Amino acid sequence: MANENEKKAIIVEWYILYGDSIFKFIAMMLKDHHKAEDLTHETFLKAFKYFDDFKNNSSAKTWLFTIARNVSIDYMRKRKPWDILSNIIPDVKNQQPLTDEILVIKEEKTNLYRALANLKDTYRQVIILRKIKEFSISETSIILGWSEGKVKSTLSRALRTLEQELVKEGFTDEKLS
Amino acid sequence: MKNYHEDKPYLSHSLKSLDQDLVWNKDRKQELERKISKDIDKHISKSQIRKRFHVWVPSIITVTLCIGGLFFILNNLLSEKDQATPNVETKTELEEPILDTIESNSKINKNTRELLKKNKNEINIPLDLHNGLSDVIRGEPSIRVNELNDGLGLTATYPIAYGTLFVSQSTKYPNLAKEYNEQDLINEMISVHGDENITVTELNGFTTILVEQSSDMNMIRIYTNYNIYTLSADYLDFDELLEIAKLIKFDNGT
């Protein structure tokens, strides 16, 4: 079993390898870049604290994404009442800029980013993991805690909904296909 | 049935490349790495203190009880033999550890060493925490000592993982209990640190005030009848400071 300093070295190594990807995953999940940094921090601290629970059944990357997904879901659950309020007051919801000093998005991708942000949480999660992060169905099912069948069916519905959102944003059906 | 994304190559490609088209500020990424590293160190430091206390304190208590038991038996035997010469040798033996600690500390100068030796019977704070808590405390303390009108002012400053642990003893206020009531002491601390940062508790029956000085620094102050003890440290919580405070040789208040 690794001692504390060895664990720390491994976690720092994982941060160098996967920190960027984890941060972007959380940022896309939350649409709040400041909070995404806080939760990335929390993800790696949790990985350190619960390091002994990592059994190598999955890859380190999959395990870290599972933690990141759980801390994000916890945060979103706590934030729910505020989301309801911001839906009633639309201006509040739109205060978060797409690009800021933390995260810069290429201009041609802003529509896609915005359309993704408009999807419901489960659709967004499965698209990010399968299509953006390119996890396998099996890995995605581990991270989300779903069956593989649910991953496939939800992904299919999620992609259709994303396509509709993109059309709303001004994309033509021809360009998408 | 065809895979959905095979039908939509543009969408599939756009999604795949979205990750590369999001750019996280490099400085902020590095800053977060430092923060994670620092917070892991804090976590390690805290868990080592807890582990050490779990092992060290019971061992000390056991050894102390054994020595106490032996001392009691020896004392009884000696007093049966000759009641006129009971304690002299034993007292010298008990003083030796503090003298050894003073002699072995490489950070103190000759004058301080002489002052400490002269006042060895008045020293109540531990000067050798680095031996028992070597994982947490990173070396021997710097010691400052002043002879005051009515006693001693003594400060031991230990290097720890992040910053310092400060342990002090002052007999500046003799017969403190008679001059101040508990509420005066609390009010004095509230006036300096604010009501919201103060918690009052007890340690060994003595009034103990916990002060949250900042998010990273806590202080505890213990008022006994003849001494004021202060402990403060970066990144140690109150439970950890109180565990260290339990190692103080409290005056009995008589």
Tab-separated table of C-alpha atoms in Angstrom:
chain	number	residue	atom	x	y	z
A	1	MET	CA	0.000	0.000	0.000
A	2	ALA	CA	1.325	3.443	-0.938
A	3	ASN	CA	2.326	5.764	1.864
A	4	GLU	CA	0.926	9.290	2.050
A	5	ASN	CA	3.776	10.900	0.127
A	6	GLU	CA	3.603	8.293	-2.619
A	7	LYS	CA	-0.152	8.853	-2.861
A	8	LYS	CA	0.421	12.577	-3.145
A	9	ALA	CA	2.936	12.059	-5.958
A	10	ILE	CA	0.425	9.868	-7.819
A	11	ILE	CA	-2.404	12.388	-7.392
A	12	VAL	CA	-0.200	15.235	-8.652
A	13	GLU	CA	0.775	13.065	-11.617
A	14	TRP	CA	-2.905	12.363	-12.327
A	15	TYR	CA	-3.660	16.058	-12.120
A	16	ILE	CA	-1.009	16.763	-14.754
A	17	LEU	CA	-2.447	14.013	-16.991
A	18	TYR	CA	-6.180	14.447	-16.457
A	19	GLY	CA	-6.691	17.776	-14.602
A	20	ASP	CA	-7.442	19.658	-17.797
A	21	SER	CA	-9.953	17.105	-19.008
A	22	ILE	CA	-11.660	16.851	-15.609
A	23	PHE	CA	-11.938	20.641	-15.341
A	24	LYS	CA	-13.515	20.937	-18.801
A	25	PHE	CA	-15.911	18.094	-18.027
A	26	ILE	CA	-17.087	19.840	-14.853
A	27	ALA	CA	-17.208	23.228	-16.586
A	28	MET	CA	-19.459	21.785	-19.320
A	29	MET	CA	-21.605	20.096	-16.697
A	30	LEU	CA	-22.068	23.162	-14.511
A	31	LYS	CA	-21.762	26.062	-16.953
A	32	ASP	CA	-19.961	27.856	-14.119
A	33	HIS	CA	-16.214	28.075	-14.669
A	34	HIS	CA	-15.267	29.399	-11.231
A	35	LYS	CA	-17.185	26.612	-9.551
A	36	ALA	CA	-15.651	24.122	-11.986
A	37	GLU	CA	-12.213	24.995	-10.602
A	38	ASP	CA	-13.438	24.511	-7.033
A	39	LEU	CA	-14.928	21.150	-7.882
A	40	THR	CA	-11.807	20.059	-9.785
A	41	HIS	CA	-9.899	20.826	-6.603
A	42	GLU	CA	-12.435	18.823	-4.594
A	43	THR	CA	-12.207	15.917	-7.043
A	44	PHE	CA	-8.448	15.536	-6.611
A	45	LEU	CA	-8.580	15.977	-2.844
A	46	LYS	CA	-11.239	13.274	-2.659
A	47	ALA	CA	-9.110	11.054	-4.874
A	48	PHE	CA	-6.278	11.495	-2.367
A	49	LYS	CA	-8.480	10.837	0.669
A	50	TYR	CA	-10.119	7.764	-0.831
A	51	PHE	CA	-7.050	6.549	-2.713
A	52	ASP	CA	-7.149	3.180	-0.961
A	53	ASP	CA	-10.635	2.576	-2.380
A	54	PHE	CA	-9.241	2.676	-5.916
A	55	LYS	CA	-9.024	-1.004	-6.781
A	56	ASN	CA	-7.735	-0.807	-10.342
A	57	ASN	CA	-11.032	-2.342	-11.541
A	58	SER	CA	-11.243	0.631	-13.853
A	59	SER	CA	-8.588	3.011	-15.124
A	60	ALA	CA	-7.488	5.940	-12.973
A	61	LYS	CA	-9.077	8.264	-15.516
A	62	THR	CA	-12.450	6.518	-15.232
A	63	TRP	CA	-12.231	6.582	-11.437
A	64	LEU	CA	-11.402	10.310	-11.403
A	65	PHE	CA	-14.289	11.053	-13.753
A	66	THR	CA	-16.608	9.080	-11.473
A	67	ILE	CA	-15.551	11.271	-8.553
A	68	ALA	CA	-15.840	14.422	-10.683
A	69	ARG	CA	-19.315	13.425	-11.822
A	70	ASN	CA	-20.414	12.739	-8.224
A	71	VAL	CA	-19.101	16.042	-6.840
A	72	SER	CA	-20.779	17.866	-9.745
A	73	ILE	CA	-24.108	16.090	-9.177
A	74	ASP	CA	-23.914	16.873	-5.437
A	75	TYR	CA	-23.283	20.501	-6.224
A	76	MET	CA	-26.101	20.665	-8.809
A	77	ARG	CA	-28.545	19.120	-6.343
A	78	LYS	CA	-27.670	21.751	-3.749
A	79	ARG	CA	-27.994	24.462	-6.398
A	80	LYS	CA	-31.415	23.275	-7.587
A	81	PRO	CA	-33.503	25.855	-5.680
A	82	TRP	CA	-31.387	28.630	-7.179
A	83	ASP	CA	-31.815	27.153	-10.683
A	84	ILE	CA	-35.571	27.208	-10.241
A	85	LEU	CA	-35.367	30.848	-9.201
A	86	SER	CA	-33.117	31.737	-12.152
A	87	ASN	CA	-35.606	30.121	-14.529
A	88	ILE	CA	-38.275	32.442	-13.163
A	89	ILE	CA	-35.944	35.418	-13.599
A	90	PRO	CA	-34.338	34.726	-17.024
A	91	ASP	CA	-31.760	37.529	-16.877
A	92	VAL	CA	-30.047	35.957	-13.893
A	93	LYS	CA	-29.495	32.711	-15.785
A	94	ASN	CA	-27.767	34.445	-18.654
A	95	GLN	CA	-25.271	36.333	-16.536
A	96	GLN	CA	-22.581	33.662	-16.862
A	97	PRO	CA	-20.570	34.562	-19.986
A	98	LEU	CA	-19.570	31.753	-22.341
A	99	THR	CA	-15.948	32.859	-22.397
A	100	ASP	CA	-14.102	34.451	-19.495
A	101	GLU	CA	-10.621	34.705	-18.020
A	102	ILE	CA	-10.790	31.067	-16.923
A	103	LEU	CA	-12.031	29.264	-20.007
A	104	VAL	CA	-11.778	30.423	-23.613
A	105	ILE	CA	-13.965	28.836	-26.287
A	106	LYS	CA	-13.238	29.044	-30.007
A	107	GLU	CA	-15.839	31.224	-31.630
A	108	GLU	CA	-17.053	28.592	-34.075
A	109	LYS	CA	-17.830	26.302	-31.152
A	110	THR	CA	-19.908	28.716	-29.076
A	111	ASN	CA	-23.194	27.569	-30.638
A	112	LEU	CA	-22.401	23.942	-29.919
A	113	TYR	CA	-21.300	24.798	-26.375
A	114	ARG	CA	-24.479	26.787	-25.806
A	115	ALA	CA	-26.689	24.058	-27.264
A	116	LEU	CA	-24.994	21.494	-25.044
A	117	ALA	CA	-25.511	23.737	-22.033
A	118	ASN	CA	-29.235	23.891	-22.783
A	119	LEU	CA	-29.673	20.112	-22.573
A	120	LYS	CA	-30.915	18.454	-19.442
A	121	ASP	CA	-28.228	17.132	-17.103
A	122	THR	CA	-28.428	13.436	-18.052
A	123	TYR	CA	-28.232	14.183	-21.782
A	124	ARG	CA	-25.328	16.546	-21.285
A	125	GLN	CA	-23.402	14.028	-19.151
A	126	VAL	CA	-23.735	11.157	-21.595
A	127	ILE	CA	-22.796	13.275	-24.628
A	128	ILE	CA	-19.756	14.720	-22.891
A	129	LEU	CA	-18.499	11.330	-21.767
A	130	ARG	CA	-19.219	9.340	-24.931
A	131	LYS	CA	-18.767	11.888	-27.703
A	132	ILE	CA	-16.433	14.525	-26.317
A	133	LYS	CA	-14.299	12.545	-23.895
A	134	GLU	CA	-14.671	9.388	-25.982
A	135	PHE	CA	-15.108	6.942	-23.141
A	136	SER	CA	-16.345	3.502	-24.156
A	137	ILE	CA	-19.918	2.465	-23.374
A	138	SER	CA	-18.603	0.283	-20.564
A	139	GLU	CA	-16.518	3.107	-19.047
A	140	THR	CA	-19.400	5.558	-19.396
A	141	SER	CA	-21.719	3.136	-17.625
A	142	ILE	CA	-19.212	2.894	-14.728
A	143	ILE	CA	-18.847	6.671	-14.441
A	144	LEU	CA	-22.575	7.352	-14.591
A	145	GLY	CA	-23.580	4.286	-12.605
A	146	TRP	CA	-26.006	3.275	-15.374
A	147	SER	CA	-26.464	0.046	-17.301
A	148	GLU	CA	-24.850	-0.097	-20.739
A	149	GLY	CA	-28.318	-0.272	-22.293
A	150	LYS	CA	-29.312	2.938	-20.567
A	151	VAL	CA	-26.128	4.631	-21.804
A	152	LYS	CA	-26.934	3.692	-25.404
A	153	SER	CA	-30.595	4.668	-25.343
A	154	THR	CA	-30.020	7.921	-23.450
A	155	LEU	CA	-27.179	8.857	-25.795
A	156	SER	CA	-29.385	8.349	-28.807
A	157	ARG	CA	-32.120	10.587	-27.393
A	158	ALA	CA	-29.564	13.119	-26.193
A	159	LEU	CA	-27.988	13.467	-29.651
A	160	ARG	CA	-31.368	14.018	-31.272
A	161	THR	CA	-32.201	16.698	-28.729
A	162	LEU	CA	-28.809	18.325	-29.244
A	163	GLU	CA	-29.424	18.400	-32.964
A	164	GLN	CA	-32.749	20.151	-32.405
A	165	GLU	CA	-31.038	22.679	-30.129
A	166	LEU	CA	-28.428	23.364	-32.818
A	167	VAL	CA	-31.095	23.948	-35.398
A	168	LYS	CA	-32.638	26.455	-32.980
A	169	GLU	CA	-29.204	28.133	-32.777
A	170	GLY	CA	-29.213	28.573	-36.567
A	171	PHE	CA	-27.558	25.407	-37.833
A	172	THR	CA	-29.149	23.875	-40.898
A	173	ASP	CA	-30.008	20.227	-41.150
A	174	GLU	CA	-27.692	19.950	-44.182
A	175	LYS	CA	-24.701	21.196	-42.219
A	176	LEU	CA	-25.351	18.754	-39.433
A	177	SER	CA	-25.576	15.712	-41.640
B	1	MET	CA	-29.727	-0.297	-37.368
B	2	LYS	CA	-27.147	2.353	-38.110
B	3	ASN	CA	-25.270	4.005	-35.277
B	4	TYR	CA	-26.723	7.496	-34.795
B	5	HIS	CA	-23.431	9.371	-35.066
B	6	GLU	CA	-22.451	7.555	-38.235
B	7	ASP	CA	-25.375	9.421	-39.796
B	8	LYS	CA	-24.119	12.760	-38.518
B	9	PRO	CA	-20.354	12.939	-39.138
B	10	TYR	CA	-20.231	16.732	-38.834
B	11	LEU	CA	-21.900	16.696	-35.422
B	12	SER	CA	-19.739	13.815	-34.307
B	13	HIS	CA	-16.577	15.584	-35.433
B	14	SER	CA	-17.648	18.873	-33.840
B	15	LEU	CA	-18.271	17.183	-30.511
B	16	LYS	CA	-14.987	15.282	-30.658
B	17	SER	CA	-13.015	18.469	-31.257
B	18	LEU	CA	-14.931	20.555	-28.687
B	19	ASP	CA	-12.552	19.488	-25.921
B	20	GLN	CA	-9.558	20.879	-27.822
B	21	ASP	CA	-11.444	24.067	-28.602
B	22	LEU	CA	-11.963	24.857	-24.935
B	23	VAL	CA	-8.818	26.367	-23.437
B	24	TRP	CA	-8.346	26.540	-19.682
B	25	ASN	CA	-6.154	29.423	-18.532
B	26	LYS	CA	-2.691	27.930	-17.983
B	27	ASP	CA	-1.845	30.114	-14.973
B	28	ARG	CA	-5.055	29.146	-13.238
B	29	LYS	CA	-4.386	25.490	-13.935
B	30	GLN	CA	-0.935	25.770	-12.355
B	31	GLU	CA	-2.343	27.718	-9.434
B	32	LEU	CA	-4.877	24.974	-8.815
B	33	GLU	CA	-2.100	22.368	-8.931
B	34	ARG	CA	-0.239	24.271	-6.201
B	35	LYS	CA	-3.421	24.542	-4.146
B	36	ILE	CA	-4.150	20.820	-4.443
B	37	SER	CA	-0.568	19.979	-3.506
B	38	LYS	CA	-0.689	22.317	-0.521
B	39	ASP	CA	-4.043	21.009	0.688
B	40	ILE	CA	-2.853	17.415	0.399
B	41	ASP	CA	0.147	18.358	2.556
B	42	LYS	CA	-2.214	19.889	5.096
B	43	HIS	CA	-4.268	16.726	5.092
B	44	ILE	CA	-1.132	14.581	5.550
B	45	SER	CA	0.057	16.809	8.364
B	46	LYS	CA	-3.267	16.585	10.187
B	47	SER	CA	-3.613	12.844	9.830
B	48	GLN	CA	-0.044	12.363	11.065
B	49	ILE	CA	-0.805	14.438	14.151
B	50	ARG	CA	-3.904	12.354	14.839
B	51	LYS	CA	-2.004	9.103	14.291
B	52	ARG	CA	0.836	10.259	16.483
B	53	PHE	CA	-1.476	11.239	19.282
B	54	HIS	CA	-3.281	7.950	19.091
B	55	VAL	CA	0.006	6.101	19.543
B	56	TRP	CA	2.102	8.521	21.516
B	57	VAL	CA	-0.248	9.840	24.197
B	58	PRO	CA	-1.403	6.417	25.461
B	59	SER	CA	2.251	5.287	25.524
B	60	ILE	CA	3.270	8.339	27.541
B	61	ILE	CA	0.380	7.798	29.937
B	62	THR	CA	1.329	4.132	30.353
B	63	VAL	CA	4.994	4.948	30.948
B	64	THR	CA	4.048	7.763	33.333
B	65	LEU	CA	1.757	5.459	35.298
B	66	CYS	CA	4.501	2.803	35.481
B	67	ILE	CA	7.084	5.350	36.661
B	68	GLY	CA	4.538	6.763	39.099
B	69	GLY	CA	3.813	3.285	40.402
B	70	LEU	CA	7.500	2.463	40.801
B	71	PHE	CA	8.107	5.804	42.441
B	72	PHE	CA	5.279	5.165	44.868
B	73	ILE	CA	6.594	1.715	45.794
B	74	LEU	CA	10.165	2.970	46.096
B	75	ASN	CA	9.065	5.904	48.183
B	76	ASN	CA	7.153	3.673	50.557
B	77	LEU	CA	10.122	1.338	50.917
B	78	LEU	CA	12.507	4.211	51.567
B	79	SER	CA	10.242	5.904	54.041
B	80	GLU	CA	9.944	2.649	55.929
B	81	LYS	CA	13.747	2.481	56.123
B	82	ASP	CA	14.575	6.074	56.779
B	83	GLN	CA	11.941	8.770	56.915
B	84	ALA	CA	14.479	11.584	56.992
B	85	THR	CA	15.840	11.088	53.428
B	86	PRO	CA	12.950	10.320	51.128
B	87	ASN	CA	13.011	12.364	47.913
B	88	VAL	CA	16.352	13.891	47.085
B	89	GLU	CA	17.640	11.346	44.547
B	90	THR	CA	14.311	10.838	42.875
B	91	LYS	CA	13.791	14.560	42.357
B	92	THR	CA	17.169	14.848	40.611
B	93	GLU	CA	16.231	11.991	38.304
B	94	LEU	CA	12.981	13.703	37.354
B	95	GLU	CA	14.756	16.927	36.514
B	96	GLU	CA	17.186	15.275	34.128
B	97	PRO	CA	14.973	15.045	31.015
B	98	ILE	CA	14.370	18.801	30.928
B	99	LEU	CA	18.092	19.438	31.457
B	100	ASP	CA	18.911	17.046	28.613
B	101	THR	CA	16.450	18.838	26.361
B	102	ILE	CA	17.961	22.197	27.197
B	103	GLU	CA	21.514	20.922	26.678
B	104	SER	CA	20.769	19.209	23.376
B	105	ASN	CA	18.930	22.114	21.721
B	106	SER	CA	21.314	23.568	19.151
B	107	LYS	CA	19.201	26.652	18.499
B	108	ILE	CA	19.640	28.323	21.850
B	109	ASN	CA	22.558	30.446	22.932
B	110	LYS	CA	24.566	30.207	26.122
B	111	ASN	CA	22.635	32.903	27.993
B	112	THR	CA	19.269	31.361	27.185
B	113	ARG	CA	20.584	27.946	28.192
B	114	GLU	CA	21.742	29.268	31.550
B	115	LEU	CA	18.425	31.042	32.159
B	116	LEU	CA	16.494	27.896	31.303
B	117	LYS	CA	18.631	25.787	33.620
B	118	LYS	CA	18.222	28.286	36.394
B	119	ASN	CA	14.445	28.243	35.990
B	120	LYS	CA	14.069	24.564	35.132
B	121	ASN	CA	11.540	23.961	37.872
B	122	GLU	CA	9.274	26.686	36.497
B	123	ILE	CA	9.171	25.346	32.934
B	124	ASN	CA	5.791	23.769	32.253
B	125	ILE	CA	5.536	23.810	28.463
B	126	PRO	CA	7.056	20.922	26.482
B	127	LEU	CA	10.358	21.792	24.815
B	128	ASP	CA	10.836	18.433	23.082
B	129	LEU	CA	7.691	17.948	20.999
B	130	HIS	CA	9.903	17.331	17.964
B	131	ASN	CA	11.026	14.036	19.508
B	132	GLY	CA	7.526	12.701	20.078
B	133	LEU	CA	5.803	14.268	17.069
B	134	SER	CA	8.651	14.182	14.585
B	135	ASP	CA	6.348	13.580	11.587
B	136	VAL	CA	4.511	16.818	12.231
B	137	ILE	CA	7.052	19.002	13.952
B	138	ARG	CA	9.989	19.479	11.695
B	139	GLY	CA	12.710	20.283	14.187
B	140	GLU	CA	13.726	21.504	17.596
B	141	PRO	CA	12.182	24.733	18.841
B	142	SER	CA	13.676	28.177	18.999
B	143	ILE	CA	13.359	29.233	22.610
B	144	ARG	CA	13.105	32.674	24.114
B	145	VAL	CA	13.081	33.169	27.824
B	146	ASN	CA	12.703	36.240	29.990
B	147	GLU	CA	12.836	36.502	33.713
B	148	LEU	CA	9.908	38.599	34.821
B	149	ASN	CA	9.342	40.253	38.163
B	150	ASP	CA	7.193	37.466	39.418
B	151	GLY	CA	8.200	34.569	37.261
B	152	LEU	CA	9.047	33.571	33.760
B	153	GLY	CA	8.163	34.393	30.175
B	154	LEU	CA	8.961	31.478	27.917
B	155	THR	CA	8.274	30.877	24.245
B	156	ALA	CA	9.023	27.783	22.158
B	157	THR	CA	8.570	28.184	18.408
B	158	TYR	CA	8.520	24.912	16.474
B	159	PRO	CA	8.787	24.584	12.687
B	160	ILE	CA	5.839	22.566	11.331
B	161	ALA	CA	4.767	21.525	7.827
B	162	TYR	CA	3.306	24.940	7.026
B	163	GLY	CA	4.611	27.733	9.209
B	164	THR	CA	5.147	27.454	12.908
B	165	LEU	CA	3.687	26.156	16.123
B	166	PHE	CA	4.026	28.687	18.899
B	167	VAL	CA	3.814	27.550	22.537
B	168	SER	CA	4.271	30.045	25.320
B	169	GLN	CA	4.041	30.255	29.055
B	170	SER	CA	3.890	33.434	31.009
B	171	THR	CA	3.767	34.039	34.708
B	172	LYS	CA	3.408	37.713	34.107
B	173	TYR	CA	0.167	37.851	36.061
B	174	PRO	CA	0.718	36.229	39.440
B	175	ASN	CA	-2.315	34.923	41.229
B	176	LEU	CA	-4.344	35.607	38.147
B	177	ALA	CA	-7.513	34.025	39.452
B	178	LYS	CA	-7.711	36.463	42.320
B	179	GLU	CA	-7.277	39.550	40.163
B	180	TYR	CA	-9.543	38.671	37.249
B	181	ASN	CA	-12.739	36.759	37.035
B	182	GLU	CA	-13.394	34.544	34.056
B	183	GLN	CA	-15.672	37.041	32.346
B	184	ASP	CA	-12.945	39.742	32.454
B	185	LEU	CA	-10.587	37.416	30.600
B	186	ILE	CA	-13.229	36.530	28.030
B	187	ASN	CA	-14.203	40.172	27.535
B	188	GLU	CA	-10.578	41.116	27.002
B	189	MET	CA	-10.254	38.497	24.236
B	190	ILE	CA	-13.561	39.511	22.653
B	191	SER	CA	-12.460	43.138	22.525
B	192	VAL	CA	-9.329	42.130	20.598
B	193	HIS	CA	-10.618	39.331	18.342
B	194	GLY	CA	-14.382	39.860	18.105
B	195	ASP	CA	-17.174	37.834	19.657
B	196	GLU	CA	-17.740	35.655	16.586
B	197	ASN	CA	-14.164	34.311	16.701
B	198	ILE	CA	-14.130	33.279	20.373
B	199	THR	CA	-15.176	29.999	21.995
B	200	VAL	CA	-14.798	29.409	25.718
B	201	THR	CA	-14.106	25.941	27.049
B	202	GLU	CA	-12.121	24.175	29.794
B	203	LEU	CA	-8.941	22.145	29.878
B	204	ASN	CA	-7.949	20.380	33.095
B	205	GLY	CA	-10.539	22.563	34.830
B	206	PHE	CA	-8.906	25.804	33.650
B	207	THR	CA	-10.594	28.461	31.542
B	208	THR	CA	-9.531	27.990	27.929
B	209	ILE	CA	-10.354	30.385	25.129
B	210	LEU	CA	-10.273	29.242	21.512
B	211	VAL	CA	-9.596	32.055	19.074
B	212	GLU	CA	-9.992	31.767	15.316
B	213	GLN	CA	-7.390	34.319	14.249
B	214	SER	CA	-7.814	33.735	10.529
B	215	SER	CA	-9.020	30.930	8.281
B	216	ASP	CA	-5.593	29.312	8.520
B	217	MET	CA	-4.540	30.174	12.047
B	218	ASN	CA	-6.039	29.184	15.364
B	219	MET	CA	-4.927	30.107	18.856
B	220	ILE	CA	-5.831	28.753	22.267
B	221	ARG	CA	-5.149	30.475	25.547
B	222	ILE	CA	-5.356	28.729	28.892
B	223	TYR	CA	-5.506	30.642	32.143
B	224	THR	CA	-4.382	28.804	35.251
B	225	ASN	CA	-3.913	30.400	38.642
B	226	TYR	CA	-0.305	31.360	38.037
B	227	ASN	CA	0.294	31.038	34.349
B	228	ILE	CA	-1.093	31.928	30.975
B	229	TYR	CA	-0.384	29.415	28.236
B	230	THR	CA	-0.786	30.275	24.575
B	231	LEU	CA	-0.601	27.915	21.611
B	232	SER	CA	-1.080	28.963	18.025
B	233	ALA	CA	-0.241	27.413	14.690
B	234	ASP	CA	-0.813	27.597	10.988
B	235	TYR	CA	-3.205	24.928	9.727
B	236	LEU	CA	-3.748	23.078	12.992
B	237	ASP	CA	-7.327	22.847	14.203
B	238	PHE	CA	-8.465	23.372	17.782
B	239	ASP	CA	-8.600	19.641	18.578
B	240	GLU	CA	-4.967	19.275	17.563
B	241	LEU	CA	-3.887	22.329	19.537
B	242	LEU	CA	-5.782	21.053	22.595
B	243	GLU	CA	-4.053	17.672	22.288
B	244	ILE	CA	-0.696	19.446	22.354
B	245	ALA	CA	-1.892	21.629	25.254
B	246	LYS	CA	-2.579	18.475	27.279
B	247	LEU	CA	1.192	17.916	27.346
B	248	ILE	CA	1.673	21.081	29.400
B	249	LYS	CA	2.641	20.391	33.014
B	250	PHE	CA	-0.151	22.469	34.521
B	251	ASP	CA	0.421	24.152	37.856
B	252	ASN	CA	-1.946	22.863	40.454
B	253	GLY	CA	-3.330	26.284	41.210
B	254	THR	CA	-2.546	26.286	44.853
